[in-house]
Coordinates of C-alpha atoms and ligand atoms in Angstrom, one line a residue:
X192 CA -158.2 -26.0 -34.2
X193 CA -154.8 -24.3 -34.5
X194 CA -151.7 -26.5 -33.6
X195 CA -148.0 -25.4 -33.3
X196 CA -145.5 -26.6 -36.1
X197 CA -144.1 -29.0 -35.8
X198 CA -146.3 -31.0 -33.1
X199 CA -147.3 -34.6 -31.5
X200 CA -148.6 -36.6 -34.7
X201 CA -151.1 -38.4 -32.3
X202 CA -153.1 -35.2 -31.7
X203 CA -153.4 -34.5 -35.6
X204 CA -154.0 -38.6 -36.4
X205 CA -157.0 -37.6 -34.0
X206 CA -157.9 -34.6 -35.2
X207 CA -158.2 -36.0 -38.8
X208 CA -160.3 -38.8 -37.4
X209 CA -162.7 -36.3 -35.8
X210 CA -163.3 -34.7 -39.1
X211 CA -161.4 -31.4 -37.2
X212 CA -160.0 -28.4 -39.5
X213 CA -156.4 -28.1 -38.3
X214 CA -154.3 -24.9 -38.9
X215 CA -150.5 -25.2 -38.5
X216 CA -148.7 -22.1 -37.1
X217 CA -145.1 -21.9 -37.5
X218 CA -142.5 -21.9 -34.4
X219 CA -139.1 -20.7 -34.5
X220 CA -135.9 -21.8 -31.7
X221 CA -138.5 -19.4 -28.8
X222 CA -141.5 -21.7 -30.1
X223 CA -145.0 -20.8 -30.9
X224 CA -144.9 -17.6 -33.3
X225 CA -147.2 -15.4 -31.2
X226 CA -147.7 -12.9 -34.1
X227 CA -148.6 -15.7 -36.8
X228 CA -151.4 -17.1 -33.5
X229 CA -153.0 -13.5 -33.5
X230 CA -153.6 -13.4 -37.4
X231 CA -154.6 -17.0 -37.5
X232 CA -157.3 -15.9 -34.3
X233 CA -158.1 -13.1 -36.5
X234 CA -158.7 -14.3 -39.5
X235 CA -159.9 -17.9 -38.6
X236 CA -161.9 -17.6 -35.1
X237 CA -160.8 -20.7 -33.9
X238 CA -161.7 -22.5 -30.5
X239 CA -158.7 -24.6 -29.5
X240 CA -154.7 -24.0 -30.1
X241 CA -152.9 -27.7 -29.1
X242 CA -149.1 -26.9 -28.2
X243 CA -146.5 -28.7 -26.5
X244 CA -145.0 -25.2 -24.9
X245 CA -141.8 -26.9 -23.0
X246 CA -139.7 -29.3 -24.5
X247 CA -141.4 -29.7 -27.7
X248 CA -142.2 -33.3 -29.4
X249 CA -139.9 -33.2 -32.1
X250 CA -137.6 -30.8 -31.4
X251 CA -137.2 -30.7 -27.6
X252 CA -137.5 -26.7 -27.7
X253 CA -139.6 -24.6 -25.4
X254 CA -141.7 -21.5 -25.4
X255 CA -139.6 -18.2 -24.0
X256 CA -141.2 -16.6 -21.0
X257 CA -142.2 -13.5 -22.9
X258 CA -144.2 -15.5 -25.5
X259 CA -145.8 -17.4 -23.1
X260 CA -147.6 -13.6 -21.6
X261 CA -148.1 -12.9 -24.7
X262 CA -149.9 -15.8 -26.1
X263 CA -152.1 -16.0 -22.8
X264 CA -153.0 -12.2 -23.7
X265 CA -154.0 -13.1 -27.7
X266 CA -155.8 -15.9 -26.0
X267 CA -157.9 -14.2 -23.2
X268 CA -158.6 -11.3 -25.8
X269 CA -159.9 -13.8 -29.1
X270 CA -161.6 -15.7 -26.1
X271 CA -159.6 -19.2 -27.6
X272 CA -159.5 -22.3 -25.3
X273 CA -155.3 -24.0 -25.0
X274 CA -154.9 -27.3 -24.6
X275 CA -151.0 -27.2 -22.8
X276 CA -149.7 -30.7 -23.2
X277 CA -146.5 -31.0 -20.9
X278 CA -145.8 -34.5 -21.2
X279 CA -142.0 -33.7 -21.5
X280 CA -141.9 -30.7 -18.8
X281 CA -140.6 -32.6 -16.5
X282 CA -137.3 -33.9 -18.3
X283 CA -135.4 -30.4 -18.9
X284 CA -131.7 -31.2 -19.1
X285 CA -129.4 -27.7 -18.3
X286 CA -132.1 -25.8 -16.3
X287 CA -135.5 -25.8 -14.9
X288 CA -138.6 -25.5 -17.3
X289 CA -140.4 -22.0 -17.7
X290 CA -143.6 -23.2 -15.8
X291 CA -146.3 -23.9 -17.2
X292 CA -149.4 -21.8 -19.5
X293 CA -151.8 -22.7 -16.5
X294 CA -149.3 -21.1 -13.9
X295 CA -150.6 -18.1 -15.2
X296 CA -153.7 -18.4 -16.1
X297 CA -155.9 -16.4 -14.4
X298 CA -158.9 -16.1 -17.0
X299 CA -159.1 -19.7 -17.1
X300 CA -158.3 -20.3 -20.5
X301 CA -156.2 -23.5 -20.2
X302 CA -156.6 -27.4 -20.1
X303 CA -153.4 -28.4 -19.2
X304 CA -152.8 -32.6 -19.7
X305 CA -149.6 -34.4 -19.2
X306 CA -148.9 -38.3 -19.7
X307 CA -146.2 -40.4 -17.1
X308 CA -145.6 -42.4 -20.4
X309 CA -141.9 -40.2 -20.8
X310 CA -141.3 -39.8 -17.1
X311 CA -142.3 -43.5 -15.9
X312 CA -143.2 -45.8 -18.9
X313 CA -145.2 -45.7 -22.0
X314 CA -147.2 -48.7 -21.1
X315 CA -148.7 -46.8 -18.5
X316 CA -151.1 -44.7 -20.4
X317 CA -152.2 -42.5 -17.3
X318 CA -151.7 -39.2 -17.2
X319 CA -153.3 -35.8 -15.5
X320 CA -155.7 -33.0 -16.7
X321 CA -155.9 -30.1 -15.3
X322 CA -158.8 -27.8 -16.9
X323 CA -161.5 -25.0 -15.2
X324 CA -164.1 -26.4 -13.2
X325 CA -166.9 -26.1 -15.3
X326 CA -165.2 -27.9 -18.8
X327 CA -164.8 -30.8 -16.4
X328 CA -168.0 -32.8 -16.4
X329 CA -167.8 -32.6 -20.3
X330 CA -164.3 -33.5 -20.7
X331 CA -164.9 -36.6 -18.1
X332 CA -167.6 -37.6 -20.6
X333 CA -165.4 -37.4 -23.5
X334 CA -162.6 -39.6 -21.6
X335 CA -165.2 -42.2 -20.5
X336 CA -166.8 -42.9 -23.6
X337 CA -163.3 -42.7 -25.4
X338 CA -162.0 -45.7 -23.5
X339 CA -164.3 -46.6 -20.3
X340 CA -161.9 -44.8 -18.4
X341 CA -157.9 -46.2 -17.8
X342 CA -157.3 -49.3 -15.5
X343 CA -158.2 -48.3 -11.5
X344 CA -155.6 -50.9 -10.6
X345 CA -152.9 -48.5 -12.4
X346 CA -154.5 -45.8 -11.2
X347 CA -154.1 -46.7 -7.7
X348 CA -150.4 -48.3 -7.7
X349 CA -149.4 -45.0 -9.5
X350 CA -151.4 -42.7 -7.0
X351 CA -149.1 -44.6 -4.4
X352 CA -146.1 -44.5 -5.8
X353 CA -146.5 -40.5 -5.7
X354 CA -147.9 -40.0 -2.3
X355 CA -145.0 -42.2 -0.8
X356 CA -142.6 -39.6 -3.1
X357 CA -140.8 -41.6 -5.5
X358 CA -141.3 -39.9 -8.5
X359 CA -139.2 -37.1 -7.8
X360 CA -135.6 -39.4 -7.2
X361 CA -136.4 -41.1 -10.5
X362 CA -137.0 -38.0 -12.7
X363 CA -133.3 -36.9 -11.3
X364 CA -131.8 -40.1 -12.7
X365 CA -133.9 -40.0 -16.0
X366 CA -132.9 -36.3 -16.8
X367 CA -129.1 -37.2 -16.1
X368 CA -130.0 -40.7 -18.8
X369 CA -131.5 -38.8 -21.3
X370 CA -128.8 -35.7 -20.9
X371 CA -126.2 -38.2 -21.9
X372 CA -128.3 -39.6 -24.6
X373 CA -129.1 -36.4 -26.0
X374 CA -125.3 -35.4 -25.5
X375 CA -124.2 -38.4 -27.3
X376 CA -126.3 -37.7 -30.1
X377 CA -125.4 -34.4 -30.8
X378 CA -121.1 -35.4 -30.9
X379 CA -122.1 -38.0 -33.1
X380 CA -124.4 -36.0 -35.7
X381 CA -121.6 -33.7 -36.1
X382 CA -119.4 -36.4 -36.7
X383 CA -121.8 -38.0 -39.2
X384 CA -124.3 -36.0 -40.4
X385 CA -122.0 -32.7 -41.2
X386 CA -124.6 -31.7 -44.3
X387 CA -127.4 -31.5 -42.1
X388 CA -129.0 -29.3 -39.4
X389 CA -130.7 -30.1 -36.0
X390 CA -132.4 -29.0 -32.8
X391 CA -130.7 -28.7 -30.0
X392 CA -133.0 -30.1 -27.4
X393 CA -133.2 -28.5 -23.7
X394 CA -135.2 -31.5 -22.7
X395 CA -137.6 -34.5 -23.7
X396 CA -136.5 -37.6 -26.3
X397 CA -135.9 -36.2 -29.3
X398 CA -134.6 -33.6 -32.0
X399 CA -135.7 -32.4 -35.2
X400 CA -133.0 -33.0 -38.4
X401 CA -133.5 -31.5 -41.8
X402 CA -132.1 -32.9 -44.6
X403 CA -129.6 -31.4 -47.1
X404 CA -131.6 -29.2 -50.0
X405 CA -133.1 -31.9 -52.5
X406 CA -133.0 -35.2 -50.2
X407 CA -136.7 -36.3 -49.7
X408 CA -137.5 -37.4 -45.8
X409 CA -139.5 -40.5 -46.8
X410 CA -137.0 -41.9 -49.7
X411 CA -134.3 -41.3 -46.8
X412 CA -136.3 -42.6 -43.8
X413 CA -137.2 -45.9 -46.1
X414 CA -133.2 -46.2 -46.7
X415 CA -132.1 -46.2 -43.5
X416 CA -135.2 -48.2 -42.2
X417 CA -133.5 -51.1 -44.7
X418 CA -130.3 -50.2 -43.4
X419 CA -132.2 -51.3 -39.9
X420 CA -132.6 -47.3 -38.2
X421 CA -135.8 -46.5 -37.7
X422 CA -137.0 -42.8 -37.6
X423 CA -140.0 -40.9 -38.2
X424 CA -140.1 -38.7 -41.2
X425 CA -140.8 -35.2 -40.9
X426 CA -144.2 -34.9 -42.6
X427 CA -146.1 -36.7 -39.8
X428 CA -145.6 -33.8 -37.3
X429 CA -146.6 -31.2 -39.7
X430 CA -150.6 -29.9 -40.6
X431 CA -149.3 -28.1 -43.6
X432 CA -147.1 -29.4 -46.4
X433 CA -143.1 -28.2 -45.4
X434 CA -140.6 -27.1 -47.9
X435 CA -137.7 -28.0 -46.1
X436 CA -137.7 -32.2 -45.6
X437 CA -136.9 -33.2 -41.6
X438 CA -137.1 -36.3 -39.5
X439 CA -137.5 -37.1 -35.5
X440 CA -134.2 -38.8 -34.4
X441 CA -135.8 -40.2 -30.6
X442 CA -132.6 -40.4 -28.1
X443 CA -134.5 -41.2 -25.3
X444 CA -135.0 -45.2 -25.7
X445 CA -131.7 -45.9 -26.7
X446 CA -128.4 -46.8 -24.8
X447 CA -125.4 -44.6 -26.0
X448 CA -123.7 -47.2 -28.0
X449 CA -126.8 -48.1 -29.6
X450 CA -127.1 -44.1 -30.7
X451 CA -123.4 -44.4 -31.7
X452 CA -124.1 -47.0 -34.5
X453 CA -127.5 -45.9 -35.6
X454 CA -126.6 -42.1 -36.6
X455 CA -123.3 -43.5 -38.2
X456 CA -125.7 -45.8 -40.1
X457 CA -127.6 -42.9 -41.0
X458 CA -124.4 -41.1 -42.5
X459 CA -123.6 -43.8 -44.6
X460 CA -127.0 -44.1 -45.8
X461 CA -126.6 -40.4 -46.8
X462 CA -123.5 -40.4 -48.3
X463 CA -124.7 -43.4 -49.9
X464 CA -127.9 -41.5 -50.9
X465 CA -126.3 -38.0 -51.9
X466 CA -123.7 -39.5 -54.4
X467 CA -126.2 -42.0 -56.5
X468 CA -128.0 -38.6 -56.8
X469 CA -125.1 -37.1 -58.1
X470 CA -124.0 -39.9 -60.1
X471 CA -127.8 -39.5 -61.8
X472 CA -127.3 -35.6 -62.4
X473 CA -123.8 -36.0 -63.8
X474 CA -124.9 -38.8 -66.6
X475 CA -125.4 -36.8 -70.2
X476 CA -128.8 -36.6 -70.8
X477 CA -128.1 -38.9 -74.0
X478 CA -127.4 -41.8 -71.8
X479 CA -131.0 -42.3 -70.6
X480 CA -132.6 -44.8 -72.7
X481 CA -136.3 -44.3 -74.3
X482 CA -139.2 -45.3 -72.0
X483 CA -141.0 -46.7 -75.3
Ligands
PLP1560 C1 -146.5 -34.6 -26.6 C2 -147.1 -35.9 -26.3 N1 -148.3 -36.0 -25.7 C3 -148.8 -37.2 -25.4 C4 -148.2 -38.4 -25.7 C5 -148.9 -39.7 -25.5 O1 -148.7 -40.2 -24.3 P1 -149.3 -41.7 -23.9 O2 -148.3 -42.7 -24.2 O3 -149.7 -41.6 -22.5 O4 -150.5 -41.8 -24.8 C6 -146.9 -38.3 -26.4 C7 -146.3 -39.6 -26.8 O5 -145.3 -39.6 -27.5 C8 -146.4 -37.1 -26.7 O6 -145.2 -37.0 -27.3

């Protein structure tokens, strides 16, 4: 299967369970590279591409409108089946979503699956799917003997709660939450985290960060975790080994304050980090002492 880079961990945790080849394709600040999904389809004749087209899980970017024509054309023509995850689709900030892959998709190419976990609460675990009629007896099978299918007392509350139309006055308050979170963030990494580069998130929880050249992701991310910030190094979201080192910073879960203190932690843990490693280069090589 191919997956945008980078992408949800849990879908390549699975994937490497399953015993599933997985291809990373890169993505750029319009997502999905659409030329680099027509070589892979080419040279690789794969079945499935996973992407999270609309507020991305790291980096809270979205697929342009023109890429999303164009990547439902490479897909009709190689005949490959997308899985459209829009768990965070709902939680744009500035403007509304492009809508979805399965808005257009008129040679039934797409499964399209979101979860409420974002929108409503994680502890949830219900969600929809959305996929042409005849994948759907297979795909039930897969679900049921994956987890005897999810709680029918959840089920039902949750099918209430929509029908009596309550969803749509919470998602307005949890856009405006998570727009101030995500605002917050960004004044402070500026602040903070000057050596470093980040996403700038249209909508979901998080961004992506890369570090500054020669600071590895999980030496960092095991610093700030014992400086009590925990964050998700970049690896985790990637198929393919990455040059440059990143990490998930989640907004989304954390009062502003809270944000405030945890990316100021994270710039002293940097500057903390950055001048032991020059304090290392600068030493004459005569002052290491022998290993034996
Ligand atoms: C893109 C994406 N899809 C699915 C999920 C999982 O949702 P659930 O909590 O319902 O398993 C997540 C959770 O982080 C996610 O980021």
């Amino acid at each position: 299967m191919l997956v945008e880079e980078p992408t949800y961990p849990g879908v390549l945790e699975l994937a490497s369970l399953r015993g599933q080849r997985v291809i990373g394709l890169p993505a750029d600040a319009d997502g999905l590279r659409v030329d680099a999904l027509e070589m892979a389809c080419a040279a690789h004749r794969p079945r499935l591409l996973y992407l999270v087209p609309t507020f991305n899980n790291p980096t809270g970017r979205s697929l342009s409108a023109e890429r999303r024509a164009a990547l439902l054309r490479v897909a009709n023509r190689h005949g490959l089946t997308v899985l459209e995850d829009d768990t965070y689709g709902f939680l744009g900030f500035e403007r509304r979503a492009p809508p979805p892959l399965k808005c257009e998709d008129l040679e039934e190419r797409v499964i399209y699956i979101l979860s409420f976990s974002k929108m409503l609460a994680p502890a949830l675990r219900l969600g929809v799917l959305v996929a042409p009629a005849p994948l759907l007896p297979a795909l039930a099978a897969a679900k049921q003997s994956a987890d005897l299918v999810c709680s029918v007392l959840l089920q039902r509350a949750l099918a209430r709660y929509l029908r009596q139309g309550h969803l749509a006055p919470h998602l307005h308050r949890v856009r405006s939450l998570y727009r101030q979170r995500r605002d917050v963030m960004l004044e402070v990494l500026g602040r903070s985290l000057g050596g470093c580069g980040w996403s700038l998130p249209e909508g979901g929880v998080s961004l992506q960060l890369t570090l500054p050249p020669g600071v590895g992701e999980r030496e960092f991310s095991r610093e700030a975790m014992d400086a009590g910030v925990g964050i998700t190094p970049g690896a985790a979201f990637y198929a393919t080994p990455q040059q440059v080192a990143s990490l998930r910073l989640s907004f989304g879960g954390e009062p502003a304050e809270r944000i405030r203190q945890g990316v100021a932690t994270l710039g002293q843990v940097l500057e903390d980090h950055l001048r032991r490693r020059s304090e290392m280069l600068s030493r004459p090589p005569g002052a290491a002492s022998p290993l034996v």
